[in-house]
PDB file of C-alpha atoms in Angstrom:
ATOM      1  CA  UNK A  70       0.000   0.000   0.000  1.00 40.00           C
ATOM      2  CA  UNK A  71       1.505   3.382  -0.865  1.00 41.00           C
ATOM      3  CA  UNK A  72       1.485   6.219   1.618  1.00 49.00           C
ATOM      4  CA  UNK A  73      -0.892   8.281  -0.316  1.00 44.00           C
ATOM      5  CA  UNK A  74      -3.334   5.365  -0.352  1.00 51.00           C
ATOM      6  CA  UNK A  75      -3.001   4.745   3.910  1.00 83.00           C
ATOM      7  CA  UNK A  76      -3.377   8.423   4.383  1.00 85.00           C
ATOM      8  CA  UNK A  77      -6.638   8.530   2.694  1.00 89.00           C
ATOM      9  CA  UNK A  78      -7.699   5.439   5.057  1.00 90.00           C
ATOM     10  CA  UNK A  79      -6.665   7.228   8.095  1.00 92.00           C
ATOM     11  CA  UNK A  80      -8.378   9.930   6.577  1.00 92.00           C
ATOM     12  CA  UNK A  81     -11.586   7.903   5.979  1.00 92.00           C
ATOM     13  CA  UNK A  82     -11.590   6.350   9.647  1.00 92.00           C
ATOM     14  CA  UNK A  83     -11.388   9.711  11.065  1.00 93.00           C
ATOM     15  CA  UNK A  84     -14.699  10.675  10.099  1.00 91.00           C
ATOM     16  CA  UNK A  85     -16.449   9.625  12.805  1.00 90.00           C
ATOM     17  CA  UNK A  86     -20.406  10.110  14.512  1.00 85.00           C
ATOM     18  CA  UNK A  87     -19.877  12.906  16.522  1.00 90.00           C
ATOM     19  CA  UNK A  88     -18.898  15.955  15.281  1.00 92.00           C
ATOM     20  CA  UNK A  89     -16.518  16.677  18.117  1.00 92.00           C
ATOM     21  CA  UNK A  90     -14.308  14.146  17.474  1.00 95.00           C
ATOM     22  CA  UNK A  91     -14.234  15.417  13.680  1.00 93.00           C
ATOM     23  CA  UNK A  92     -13.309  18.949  14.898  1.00 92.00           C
ATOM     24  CA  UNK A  93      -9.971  16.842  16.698  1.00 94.00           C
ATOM     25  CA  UNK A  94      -9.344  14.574  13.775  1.00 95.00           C
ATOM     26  CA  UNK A  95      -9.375  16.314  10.375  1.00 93.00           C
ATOM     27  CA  UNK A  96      -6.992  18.714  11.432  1.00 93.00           C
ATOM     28  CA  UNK A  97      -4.591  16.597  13.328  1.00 95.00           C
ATOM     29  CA  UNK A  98      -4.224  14.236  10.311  1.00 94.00           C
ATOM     30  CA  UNK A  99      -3.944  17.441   7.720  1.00 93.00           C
ATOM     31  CA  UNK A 100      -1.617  19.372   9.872  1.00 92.00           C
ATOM     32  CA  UNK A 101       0.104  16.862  11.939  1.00 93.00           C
ATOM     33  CA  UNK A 102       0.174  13.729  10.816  1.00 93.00           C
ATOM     34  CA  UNK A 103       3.298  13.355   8.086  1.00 93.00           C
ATOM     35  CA  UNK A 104       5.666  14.698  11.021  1.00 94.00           C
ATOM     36  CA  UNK A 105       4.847  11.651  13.592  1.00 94.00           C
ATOM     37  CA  UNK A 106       6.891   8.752  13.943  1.00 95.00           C
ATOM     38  CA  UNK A 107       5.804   5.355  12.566  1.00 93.00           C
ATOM     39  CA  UNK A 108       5.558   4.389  16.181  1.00 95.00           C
ATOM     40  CA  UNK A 109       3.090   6.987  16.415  1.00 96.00           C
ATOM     41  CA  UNK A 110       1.348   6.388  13.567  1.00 94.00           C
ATOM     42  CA  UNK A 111       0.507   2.969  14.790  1.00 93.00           C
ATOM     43  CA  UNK A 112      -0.573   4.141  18.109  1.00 96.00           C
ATOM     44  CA  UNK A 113      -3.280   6.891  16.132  1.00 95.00           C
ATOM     45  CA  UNK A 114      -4.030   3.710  13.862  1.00 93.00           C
ATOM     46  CA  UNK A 115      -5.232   2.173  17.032  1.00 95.00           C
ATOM     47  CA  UNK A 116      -6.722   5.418  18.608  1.00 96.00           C
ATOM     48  CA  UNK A 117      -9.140   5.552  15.877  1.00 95.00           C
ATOM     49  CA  UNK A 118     -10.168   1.688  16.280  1.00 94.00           C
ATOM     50  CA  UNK A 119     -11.480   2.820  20.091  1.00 96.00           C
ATOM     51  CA  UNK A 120     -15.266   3.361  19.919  1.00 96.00           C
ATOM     52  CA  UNK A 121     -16.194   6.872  19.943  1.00 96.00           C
ATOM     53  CA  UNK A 122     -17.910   7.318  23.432  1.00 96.00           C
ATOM     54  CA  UNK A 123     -14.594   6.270  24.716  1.00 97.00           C
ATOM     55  CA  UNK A 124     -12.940   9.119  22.461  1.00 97.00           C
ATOM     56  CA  UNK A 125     -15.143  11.200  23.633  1.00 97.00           C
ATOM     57  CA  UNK A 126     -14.804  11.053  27.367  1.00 98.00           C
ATOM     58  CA  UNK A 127     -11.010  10.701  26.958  1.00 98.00           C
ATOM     59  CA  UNK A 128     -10.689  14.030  24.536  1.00 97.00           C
ATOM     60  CA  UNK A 129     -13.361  16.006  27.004  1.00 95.00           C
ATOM     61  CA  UNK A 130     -11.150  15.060  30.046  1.00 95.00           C
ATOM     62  CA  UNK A 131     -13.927  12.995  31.455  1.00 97.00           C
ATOM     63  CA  UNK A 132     -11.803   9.788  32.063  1.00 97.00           C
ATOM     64  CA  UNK A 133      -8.186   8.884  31.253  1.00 96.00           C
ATOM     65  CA  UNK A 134      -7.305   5.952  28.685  1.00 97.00           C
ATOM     66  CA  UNK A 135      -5.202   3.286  31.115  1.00 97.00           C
ATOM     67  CA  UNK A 136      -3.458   2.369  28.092  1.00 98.00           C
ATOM     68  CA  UNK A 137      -0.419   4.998  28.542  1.00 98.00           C
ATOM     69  CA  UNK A 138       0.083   4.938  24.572  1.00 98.00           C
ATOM     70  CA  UNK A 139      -3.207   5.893  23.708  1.00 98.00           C
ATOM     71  CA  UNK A 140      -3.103   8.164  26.245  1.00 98.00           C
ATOM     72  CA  UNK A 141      -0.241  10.322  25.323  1.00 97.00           C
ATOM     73  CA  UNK A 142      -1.549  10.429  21.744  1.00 98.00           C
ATOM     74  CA  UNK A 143      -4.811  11.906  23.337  1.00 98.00           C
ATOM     75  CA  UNK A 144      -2.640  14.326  24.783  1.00 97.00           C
ATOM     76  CA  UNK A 145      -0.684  15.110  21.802  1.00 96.00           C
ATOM     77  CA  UNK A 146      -3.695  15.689  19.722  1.00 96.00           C
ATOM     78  CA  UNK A 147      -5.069  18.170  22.066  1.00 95.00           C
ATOM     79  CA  UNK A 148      -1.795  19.884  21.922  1.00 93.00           C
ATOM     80  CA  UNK A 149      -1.834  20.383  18.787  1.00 88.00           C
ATOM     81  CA  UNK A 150      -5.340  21.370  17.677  1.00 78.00           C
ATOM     82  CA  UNK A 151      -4.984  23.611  20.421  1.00 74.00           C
ATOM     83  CA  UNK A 152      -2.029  25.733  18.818  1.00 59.00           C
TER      84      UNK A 152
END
């Protein structure tokens, strides 16, 4: 699979069903993204595999992901769409 091709699937499987999680996805992938490690792109692979009421209470700050990957990119994203 080329890179082009796997960016448009991460793009695809960040389209989620709440809009929230849209307004933290789209821009982290378009902005973001290309500069992460392939360690890291792994660990948003699996991010967006979670089911989206998780992502939700983890991104709102309503619970903490126990998996300490996951958790950091959480972090990471909110970092950066915050800049």
């Amino acid at each position: 699979m080329t890179e082009i091709h796997s960016k448009e699937r991460i793009r695809w499987a960040c389209r989620r069903g709440m809009l929230e999680l849209d307004v933290l996805f789209m821009p982290f992938v378009e902005e973001a993204f290309d500069s992460l490690s392939k360690e890291q792109h792994a660990t948003f692979q699996r991010l967006l595999e979670c089911d989206d009421p998780d992502l939700f209470a983890w991104f709102m700050g309503h619970e903490t992901c126990k998996d300490p990957e996951l958790n950091s990119m959480v972090s990471l994203i909110l970092d950066r769409v915050r800049v």
